[in-house]
Coordinates of C-alpha atoms and ligand atoms in Angstrom, one line a residue:
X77 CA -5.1 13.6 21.6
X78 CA -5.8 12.0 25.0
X79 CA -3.5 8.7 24.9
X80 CA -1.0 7.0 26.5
X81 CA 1.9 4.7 26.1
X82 CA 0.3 1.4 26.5
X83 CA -3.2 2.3 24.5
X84 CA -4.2 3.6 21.2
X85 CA -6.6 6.6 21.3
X86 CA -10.1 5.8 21.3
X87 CA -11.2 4.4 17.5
X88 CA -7.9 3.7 16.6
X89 CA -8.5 1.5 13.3
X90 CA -6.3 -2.1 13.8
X91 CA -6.8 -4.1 10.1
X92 CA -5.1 -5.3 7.3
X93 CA -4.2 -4.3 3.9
X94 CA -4.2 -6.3 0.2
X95 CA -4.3 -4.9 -3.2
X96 CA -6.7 -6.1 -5.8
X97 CA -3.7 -7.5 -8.6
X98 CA -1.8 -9.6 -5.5
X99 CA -4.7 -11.2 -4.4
X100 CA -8.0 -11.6 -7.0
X101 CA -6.5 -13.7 -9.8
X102 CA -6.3 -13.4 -13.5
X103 CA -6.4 -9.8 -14.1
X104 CA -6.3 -10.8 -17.4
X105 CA -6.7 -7.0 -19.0
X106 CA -4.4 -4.9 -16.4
X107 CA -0.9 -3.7 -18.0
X108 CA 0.7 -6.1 -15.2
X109 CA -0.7 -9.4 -16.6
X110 CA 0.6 -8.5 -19.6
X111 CA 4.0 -7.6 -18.7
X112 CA 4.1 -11.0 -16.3
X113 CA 3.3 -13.0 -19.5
X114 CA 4.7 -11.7 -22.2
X115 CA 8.0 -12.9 -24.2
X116 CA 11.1 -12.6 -22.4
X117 CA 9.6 -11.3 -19.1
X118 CA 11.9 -9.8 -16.2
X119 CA 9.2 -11.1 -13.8
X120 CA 10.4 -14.9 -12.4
X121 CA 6.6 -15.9 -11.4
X122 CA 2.9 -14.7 -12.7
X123 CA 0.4 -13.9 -10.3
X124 CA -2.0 -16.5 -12.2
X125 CA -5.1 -17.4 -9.4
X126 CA -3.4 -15.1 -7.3
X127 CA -4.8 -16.4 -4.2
X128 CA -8.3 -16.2 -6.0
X129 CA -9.7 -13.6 -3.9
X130 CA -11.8 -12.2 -6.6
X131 CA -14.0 -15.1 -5.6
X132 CA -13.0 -16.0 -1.9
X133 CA -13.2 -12.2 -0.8
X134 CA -16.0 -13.0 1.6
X135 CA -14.2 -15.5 3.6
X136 CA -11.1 -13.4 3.9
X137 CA -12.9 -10.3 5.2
X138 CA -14.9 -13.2 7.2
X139 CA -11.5 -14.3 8.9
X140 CA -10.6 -10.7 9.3
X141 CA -13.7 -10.3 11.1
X142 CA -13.6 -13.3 13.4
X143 CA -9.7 -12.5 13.9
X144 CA -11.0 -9.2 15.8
X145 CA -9.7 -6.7 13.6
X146 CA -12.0 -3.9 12.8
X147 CA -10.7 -2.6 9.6
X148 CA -9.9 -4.0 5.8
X149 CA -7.6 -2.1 3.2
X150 CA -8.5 -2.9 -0.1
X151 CA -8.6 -1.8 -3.8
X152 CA -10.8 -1.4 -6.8
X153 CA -9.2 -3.5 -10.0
X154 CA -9.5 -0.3 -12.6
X155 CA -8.8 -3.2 -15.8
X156 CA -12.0 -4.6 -14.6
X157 CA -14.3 -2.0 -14.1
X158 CA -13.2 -0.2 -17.2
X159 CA -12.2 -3.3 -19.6
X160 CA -12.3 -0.8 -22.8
X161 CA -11.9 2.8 -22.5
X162 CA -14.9 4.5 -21.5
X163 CA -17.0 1.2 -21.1
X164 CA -17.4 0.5 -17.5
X165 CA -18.9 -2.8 -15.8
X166 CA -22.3 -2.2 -13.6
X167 CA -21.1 -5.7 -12.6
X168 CA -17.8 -5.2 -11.2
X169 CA -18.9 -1.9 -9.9
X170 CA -21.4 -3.7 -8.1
X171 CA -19.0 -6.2 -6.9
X172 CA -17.4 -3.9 -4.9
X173 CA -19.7 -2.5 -4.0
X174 CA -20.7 -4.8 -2.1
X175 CA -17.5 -5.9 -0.4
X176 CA -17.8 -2.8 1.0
X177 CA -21.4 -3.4 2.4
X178 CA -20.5 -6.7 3.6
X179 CA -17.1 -5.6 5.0
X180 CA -19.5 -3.1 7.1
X181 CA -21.5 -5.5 8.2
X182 CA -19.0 -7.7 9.4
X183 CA -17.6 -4.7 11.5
X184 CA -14.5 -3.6 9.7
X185 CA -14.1 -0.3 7.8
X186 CA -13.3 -0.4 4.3
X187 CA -10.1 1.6 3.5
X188 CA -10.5 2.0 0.0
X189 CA -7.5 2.3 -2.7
X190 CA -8.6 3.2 -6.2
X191 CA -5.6 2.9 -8.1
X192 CA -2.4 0.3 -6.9
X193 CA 0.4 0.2 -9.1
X194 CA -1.3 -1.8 -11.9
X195 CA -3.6 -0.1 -15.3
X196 CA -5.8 -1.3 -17.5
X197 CA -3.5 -2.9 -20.5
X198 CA -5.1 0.0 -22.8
X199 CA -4.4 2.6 -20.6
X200 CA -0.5 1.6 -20.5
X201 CA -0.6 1.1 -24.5
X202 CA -2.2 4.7 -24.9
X203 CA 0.8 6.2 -23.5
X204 CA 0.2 5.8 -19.7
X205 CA -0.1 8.8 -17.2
X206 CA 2.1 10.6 -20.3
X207 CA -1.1 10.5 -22.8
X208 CA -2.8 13.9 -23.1
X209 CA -6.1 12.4 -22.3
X210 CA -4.7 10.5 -19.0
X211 CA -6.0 12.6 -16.4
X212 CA -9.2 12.8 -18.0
X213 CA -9.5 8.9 -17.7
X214 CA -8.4 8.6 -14.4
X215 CA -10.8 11.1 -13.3
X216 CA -13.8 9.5 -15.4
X217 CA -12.5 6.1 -13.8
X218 CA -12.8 7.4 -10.3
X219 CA -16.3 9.2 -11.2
X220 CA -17.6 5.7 -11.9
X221 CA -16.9 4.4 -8.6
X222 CA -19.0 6.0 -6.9
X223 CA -21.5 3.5 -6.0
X224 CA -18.3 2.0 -4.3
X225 CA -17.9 4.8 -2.3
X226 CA -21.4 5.9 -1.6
X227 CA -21.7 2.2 -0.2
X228 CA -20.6 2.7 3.0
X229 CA -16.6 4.1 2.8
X230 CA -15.0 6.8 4.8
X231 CA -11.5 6.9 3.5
X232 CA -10.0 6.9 0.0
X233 CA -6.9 6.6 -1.2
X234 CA -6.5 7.9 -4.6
X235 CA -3.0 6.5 -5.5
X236 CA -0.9 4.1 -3.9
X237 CA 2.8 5.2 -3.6
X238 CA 2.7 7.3 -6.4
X239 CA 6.6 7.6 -5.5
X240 CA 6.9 4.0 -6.3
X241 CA 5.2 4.0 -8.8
X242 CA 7.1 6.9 -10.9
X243 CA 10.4 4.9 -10.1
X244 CA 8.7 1.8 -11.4
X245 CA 8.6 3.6 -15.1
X246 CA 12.1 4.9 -14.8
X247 CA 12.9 0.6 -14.3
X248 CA 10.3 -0.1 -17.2
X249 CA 12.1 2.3 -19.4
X250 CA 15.7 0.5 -18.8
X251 CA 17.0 3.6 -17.2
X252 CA 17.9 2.7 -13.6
X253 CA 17.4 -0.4 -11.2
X254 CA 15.4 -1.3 -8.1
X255 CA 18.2 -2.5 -6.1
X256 CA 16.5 -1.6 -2.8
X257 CA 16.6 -5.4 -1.5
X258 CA 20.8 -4.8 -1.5
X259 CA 20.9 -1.4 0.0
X260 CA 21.1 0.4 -2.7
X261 CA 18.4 2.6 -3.1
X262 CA 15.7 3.9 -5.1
X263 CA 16.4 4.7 -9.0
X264 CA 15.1 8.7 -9.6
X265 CA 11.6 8.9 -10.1
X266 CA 10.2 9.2 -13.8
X267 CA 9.4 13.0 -13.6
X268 CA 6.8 13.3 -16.0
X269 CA 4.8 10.5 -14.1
X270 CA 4.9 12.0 -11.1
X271 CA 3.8 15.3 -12.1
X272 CA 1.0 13.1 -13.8
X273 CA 0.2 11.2 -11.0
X274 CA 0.4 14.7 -8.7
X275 CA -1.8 16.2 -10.8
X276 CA -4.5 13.1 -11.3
X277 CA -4.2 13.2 -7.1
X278 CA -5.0 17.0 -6.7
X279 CA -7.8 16.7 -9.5
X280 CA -9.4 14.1 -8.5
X281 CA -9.6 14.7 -4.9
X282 CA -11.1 17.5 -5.2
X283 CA -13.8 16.0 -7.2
X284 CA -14.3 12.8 -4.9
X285 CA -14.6 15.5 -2.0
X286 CA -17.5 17.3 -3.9
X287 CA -19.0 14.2 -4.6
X288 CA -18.6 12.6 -1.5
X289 CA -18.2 15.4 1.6
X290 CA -17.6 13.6 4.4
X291 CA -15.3 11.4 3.4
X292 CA -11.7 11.3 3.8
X293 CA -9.3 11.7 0.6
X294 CA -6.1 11.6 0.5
X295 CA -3.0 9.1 -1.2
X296 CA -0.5 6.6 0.3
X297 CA 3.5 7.6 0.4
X298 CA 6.0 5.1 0.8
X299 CA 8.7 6.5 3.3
X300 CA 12.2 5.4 3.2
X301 CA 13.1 6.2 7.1
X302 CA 16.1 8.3 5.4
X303 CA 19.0 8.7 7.9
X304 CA 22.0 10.6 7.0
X305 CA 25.5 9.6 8.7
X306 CA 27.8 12.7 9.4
X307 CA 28.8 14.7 5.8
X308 CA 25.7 12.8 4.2
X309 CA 23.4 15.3 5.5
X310 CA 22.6 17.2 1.8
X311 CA 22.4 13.9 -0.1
X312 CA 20.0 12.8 2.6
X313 CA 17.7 16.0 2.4
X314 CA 18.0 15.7 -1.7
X315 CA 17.6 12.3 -1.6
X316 CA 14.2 12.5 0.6
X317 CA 12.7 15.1 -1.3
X318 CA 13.1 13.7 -4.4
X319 CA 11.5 10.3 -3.5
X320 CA 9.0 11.6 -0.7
X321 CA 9.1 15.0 0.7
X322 CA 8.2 16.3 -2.8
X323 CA 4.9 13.8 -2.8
X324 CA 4.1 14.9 0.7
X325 CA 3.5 18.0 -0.1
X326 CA 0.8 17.4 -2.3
X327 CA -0.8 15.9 0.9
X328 CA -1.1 19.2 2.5
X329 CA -4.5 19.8 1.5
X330 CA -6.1 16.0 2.0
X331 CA -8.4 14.6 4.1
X332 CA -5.8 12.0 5.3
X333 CA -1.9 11.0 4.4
X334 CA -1.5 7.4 4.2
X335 CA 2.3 5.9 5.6
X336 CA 3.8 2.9 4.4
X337 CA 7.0 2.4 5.7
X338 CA 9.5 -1.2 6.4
X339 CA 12.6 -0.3 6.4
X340 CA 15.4 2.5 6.5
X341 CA 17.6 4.0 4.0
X342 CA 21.3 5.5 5.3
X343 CA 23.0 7.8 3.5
X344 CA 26.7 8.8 4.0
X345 CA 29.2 11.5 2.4
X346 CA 29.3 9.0 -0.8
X347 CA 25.6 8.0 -0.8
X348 CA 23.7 5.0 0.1
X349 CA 25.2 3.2 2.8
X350 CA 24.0 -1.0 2.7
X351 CA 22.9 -2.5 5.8
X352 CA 25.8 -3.8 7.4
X353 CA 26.9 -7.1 6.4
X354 CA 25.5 -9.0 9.9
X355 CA 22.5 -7.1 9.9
X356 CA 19.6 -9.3 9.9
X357 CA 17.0 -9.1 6.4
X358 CA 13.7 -9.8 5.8
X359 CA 12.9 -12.3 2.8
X360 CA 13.1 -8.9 0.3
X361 CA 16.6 -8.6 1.1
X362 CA 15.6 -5.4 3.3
X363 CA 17.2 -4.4 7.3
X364 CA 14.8 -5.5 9.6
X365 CA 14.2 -2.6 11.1
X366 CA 11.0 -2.2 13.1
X367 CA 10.7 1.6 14.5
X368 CA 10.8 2.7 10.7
X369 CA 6.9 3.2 11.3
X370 CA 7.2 5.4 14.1
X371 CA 10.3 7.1 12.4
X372 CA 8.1 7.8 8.9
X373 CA 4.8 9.2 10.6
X374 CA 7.0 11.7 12.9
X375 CA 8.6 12.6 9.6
X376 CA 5.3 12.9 7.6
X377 CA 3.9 15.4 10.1
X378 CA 6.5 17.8 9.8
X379 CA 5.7 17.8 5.9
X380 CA 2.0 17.4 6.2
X381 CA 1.5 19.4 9.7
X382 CA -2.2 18.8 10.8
X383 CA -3.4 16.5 8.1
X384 CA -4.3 13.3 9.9
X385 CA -2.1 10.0 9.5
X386 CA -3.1 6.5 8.3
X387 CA -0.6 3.8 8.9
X388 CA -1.9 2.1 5.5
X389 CA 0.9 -0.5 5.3
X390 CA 3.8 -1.9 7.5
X391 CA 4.8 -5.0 8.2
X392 CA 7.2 -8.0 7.1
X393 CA 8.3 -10.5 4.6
X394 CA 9.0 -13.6 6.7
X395 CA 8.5 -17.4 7.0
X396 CA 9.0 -17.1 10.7
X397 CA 5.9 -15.8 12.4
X398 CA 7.1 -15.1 15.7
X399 CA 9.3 -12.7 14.0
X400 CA 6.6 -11.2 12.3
X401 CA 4.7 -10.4 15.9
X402 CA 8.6 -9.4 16.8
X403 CA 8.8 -7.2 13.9
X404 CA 4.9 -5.9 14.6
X405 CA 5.4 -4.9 18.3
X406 CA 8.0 -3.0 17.8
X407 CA 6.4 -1.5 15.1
X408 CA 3.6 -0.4 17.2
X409 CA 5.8 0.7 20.0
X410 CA 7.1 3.0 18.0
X411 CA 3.9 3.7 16.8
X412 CA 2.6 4.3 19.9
X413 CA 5.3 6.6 20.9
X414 CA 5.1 8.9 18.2
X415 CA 1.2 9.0 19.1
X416 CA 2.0 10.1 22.3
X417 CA 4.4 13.1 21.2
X418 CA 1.5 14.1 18.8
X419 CA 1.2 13.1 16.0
X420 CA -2.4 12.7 14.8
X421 CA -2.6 9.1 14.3
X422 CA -6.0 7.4 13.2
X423 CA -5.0 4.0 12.6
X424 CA -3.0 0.7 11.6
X425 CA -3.1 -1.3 8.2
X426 CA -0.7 -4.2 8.6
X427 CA 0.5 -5.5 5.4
X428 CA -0.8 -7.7 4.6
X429 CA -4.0 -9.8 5.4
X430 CA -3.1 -12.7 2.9
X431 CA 0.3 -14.4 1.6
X432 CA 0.0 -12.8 -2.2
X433 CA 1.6 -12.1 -5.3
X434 CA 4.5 -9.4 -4.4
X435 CA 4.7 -7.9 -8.0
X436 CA 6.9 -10.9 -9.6
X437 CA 7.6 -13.3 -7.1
X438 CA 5.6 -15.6 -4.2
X439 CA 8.4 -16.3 -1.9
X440 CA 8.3 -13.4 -0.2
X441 CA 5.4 -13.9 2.9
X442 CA 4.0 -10.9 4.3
X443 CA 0.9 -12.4 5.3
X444 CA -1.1 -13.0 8.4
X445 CA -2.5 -15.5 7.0
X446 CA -1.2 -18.4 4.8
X447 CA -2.7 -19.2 1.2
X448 CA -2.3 -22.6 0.0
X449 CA -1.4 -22.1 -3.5
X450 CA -3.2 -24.9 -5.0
X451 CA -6.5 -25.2 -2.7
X452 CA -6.5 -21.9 -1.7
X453 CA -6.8 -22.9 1.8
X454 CA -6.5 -19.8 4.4
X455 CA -4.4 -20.3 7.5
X456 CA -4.3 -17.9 9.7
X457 CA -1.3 -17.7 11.4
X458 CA -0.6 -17.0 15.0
X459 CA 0.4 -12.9 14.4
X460 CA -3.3 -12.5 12.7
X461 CA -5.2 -13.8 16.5
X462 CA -2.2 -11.5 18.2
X463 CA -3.1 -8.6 15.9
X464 CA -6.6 -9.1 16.2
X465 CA -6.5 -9.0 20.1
X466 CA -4.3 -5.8 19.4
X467 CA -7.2 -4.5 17.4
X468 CA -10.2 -5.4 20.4
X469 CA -7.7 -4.5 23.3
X470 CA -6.8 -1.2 22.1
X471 CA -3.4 -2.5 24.2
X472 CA -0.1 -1.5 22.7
X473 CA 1.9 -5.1 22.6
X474 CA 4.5 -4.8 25.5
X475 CA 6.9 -6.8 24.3
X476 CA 7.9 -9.8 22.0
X477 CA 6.7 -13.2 22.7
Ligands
BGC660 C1 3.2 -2.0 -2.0 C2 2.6 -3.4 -1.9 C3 3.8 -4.3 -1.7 C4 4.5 -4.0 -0.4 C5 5.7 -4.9 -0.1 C6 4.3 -1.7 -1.0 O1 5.3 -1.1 -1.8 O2 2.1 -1.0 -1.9 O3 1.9 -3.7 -3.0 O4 3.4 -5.7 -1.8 O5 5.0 -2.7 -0.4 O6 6.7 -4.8 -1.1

C-alpha cells in the first residue's frame, strides 16, 4: 500500500465511534438497565437519558459531518428492535435504518456494530449466550437487520470485544475482578461465553456475507498491548492468548478485524506488573500510553495476516483536551508507522464522538465533544475540529500542540 509517513493511504476512514446503551437513553428493556437499577447495584451511576441520542442522533452525525470527519461508528440497540423474543419492531428497524441513509448523505460511512456489550433483559434471563437456543436468536436478530444493512453499510461488526465481554460474566458471576484501572489485569474469560460468542461470530458471519456480499464482516478485539519484562515471557504469551490471540483467530476468515486498543499491560516473572507509581493515568485509572494503537494493529496482523484492519476505537478518558489531541497524535503516529511497515490499515474510529455513559459511571470523558447532562447541549471541543481536519487533510498530526 502506497503511503508515507506524514499521510494516510488514499480513503483512509477518519470518524468516531458511540455505542447505542452510552448514548440513546432509557434502554429500558436491555439486561444493562436492569442491572444499573436494580436493588443493591455495583454500578455508582445509571445511564438514565444517556445523552438522549436516541432522539438527537441527527444532530450528532450533523456535527460529525460539519467537523470534517467522514465516518460514524455506531450500533443497533438489540432490546429495542427485539423487545420480546421473536417480536421485532419495523419501527426501530426503520430507525436505523435510516441513520444510516442520513449518515450517507451527510458524507460519513456508517460502521455498523450489531451487538455492544449490552442484551435484551429476556435474553440475559433465558440463560444468556449459555441458553441452547442462543445462537439461534442472535442469528434471527441479525437476519432482522437487514434493512439496516441493505441501507447503505459497508462494514459490520458482529460483536464488540467479545473478549470483554466473556470477562464481564466471569465479574457478574462473583468469580474474579476488573481491576484493570490499578494495573492489575484482566479476570480469565468466562469460557463457555466465549465459545458462545465465537461461535454466534463464525455463524453469523457467514450468513450476513450471503445475505449481504459485498460487504465487510468481521468483529472488534480489545488488545491489551501485552509486554513481557525479562522471565515474564510465557505468562505474557499465555496471558495474550487467553484474552486475545485466542479471539483473533476467529478473525482469520473475516472481511475485516476491528482494533481497540488504550493502553498496555506488562507482565514480569510474577505477573502483572502496575504502571509505575509516577506514571501519568487517564481518568480510568489506565497508563497513558499513546503508541498502544500502533503496537495492537502490528500485533493483530501477525494473528490475522492479510485480513484488513479497522482501528474501531482508541482514544482517551480526559478532562483536559489538549491532552486528548496529545494522546491522539501520538496515536496516529504510531498509527501511521505501522501503515508504513505494512500493515493493511483502512481506517480510524476515535472513541468517542460524544461524552457518554462508560458502563457505570459519567466521570470518565472520552468525548470529542461535550454533552451537557441536563440540556443535552453538544460542545464540540477543540480535538473534534483537529480531528476533523485530520480526517479532510489526510495529514498525519506532526506533533502535539
Ligand atoms: C468499549 C466501550 C468503552 C470503552 C472505554 C471499550 O471497551 O467498547 O464501550 O466505553 O472501551 O472503556
Amino acid at each position: 500500500m502506497a503511503t508515507s509517513a506524514d499521510t494516510f493511504p488514499a480513503g483512509f476512514l477518519v470518524g468516531a465511534s458511540t455505542s447505542a446503551h452510552q448514548v440513546e437513553g432509557n434502554n429500558l428493556g436491555s439486561d444493562w438497565w436492569a442491572l444499573e437499577n436494580r436493588d443493591g447495584t455495583p454500578l455508582p451511576e445509571r445511564s438514565g437519558d444517556a445523552c438522549d441520542s436516541l432522539h438527537r442522533w441527527r444532530e450528532d452525525i450533523d456535527l460529525l459531518a460539519s467537523l470534517g470527519l467522514n465516518a460514524y461508528r455506531f450500533s443497533i440497540e438489540w432490546a429495542r428492535v427485539e423487545p420480546a423474543p421473536g417480536q421485532f419492531s419495523a419501527a426501530m428497524v426503520e430507525h436505523y435504518a435510516t441513520m444510516v441513509r442520513y449518515a450517507i448523505e451527510r458524507g460519513l460511512q456508517p460502521v455498523l456494530t450489531l451487538h455492544h456489550f449490552t442484551h435484551p433483559l429476556w435474553f440475559t434471563r433465558a440463560g444468556g449466550w449459555e441458553a441452547p437456543d442462543a445462537l439461534d436468536r442472535f442469528s434471527a436478530y441479525t437476519a432482522a437487520v437487514a434493512p439496516v444493512i441493505d441501507a447503505g453499510v459497508r462494514t459490520v461488526i458482529t460483536i464488540n470485544e467479545p473478549n470483554i465481554l466473556a470477562v464481564m460474566q466471569t465479574v457478574v458471576r462473583g468469580e474474579g475482578e476488573l481491576a484493570t484501572g490499578l494495573g492489575g489485569g484482566l479476570p480469565h474469560p468466562h469460557r463457555p461465553t466465549a465459545e458462545a460468542l465465537a461461535a454466534a461470530h463464525t455463524r453469523t458471519a457467514a450468513e450476513l456475507r450471503r445475505r449481504h456480499p459485498g460487504v465487510a464482516i468481521g468483529w472488534s478485539i480489545a488488545n491489551q498491548c501485552v509486554q513481557h519484562l525479562p522471565g515474564g515471557e510465557q505468562q505474557a504469551a499465555a496471558y495474550r492468548h487467553r484474552h486475545e490471540d485466542w479471539y483473533l483467530e476467529h478473525s482469520k476468515a473475516d472481511d475485516v478485524v476491528g482494533v481497540q486498543a488504550y493502553t498496555r499491560t506488562i507482565i514480569g516473572p510474577d505477573g502483572i506488573v502496575p504502571p509505575a507509581p509516577e506514571a501519568a493515568r487517564t481518568q480510568m485509572g489506565w497508563e497513558y500510553y499513546p503508541p498502544a494503537v500502533g503496537e495492537a494493529v502490528r500485533r493483530t496482523r501477525t494473528m490475522v495476516g492479510d485480513v484488513p484492519v479497522l482501528v474501531t476505537e482508541n482514544g482517551i478518558a480526559t478532562s483536559d483536551d489538549t491532552q486528548r489531541i496529545a494522546y491522539t497524535t501520538g496515536a496516529l503516529q504510531s498509527l501511521a508507522a505501522a501503515i508504513a511497515d505494512g500493515v493493511d490499515v483502512r481506517g480510524y474510529l476515535h472513541w468517542s464522538a460524544l461524552d457518554n455513559y462508560e458502563w457505570g459511571r459519567w466521570d470518565p470523558t472520552f468525548g470529542l465533544i461535550a454533552v451537557d447532562r441536563n440540556t443535552f447541549a453538544r460542545t464540540p471541543k477543540p480535538s473534534a475540529a483537529w480531528l476533523g481536519e485530520i480526517a479532510r487533510t489526510g495529514r498525519v498530526p506532526a506533533e502535539a500542540r
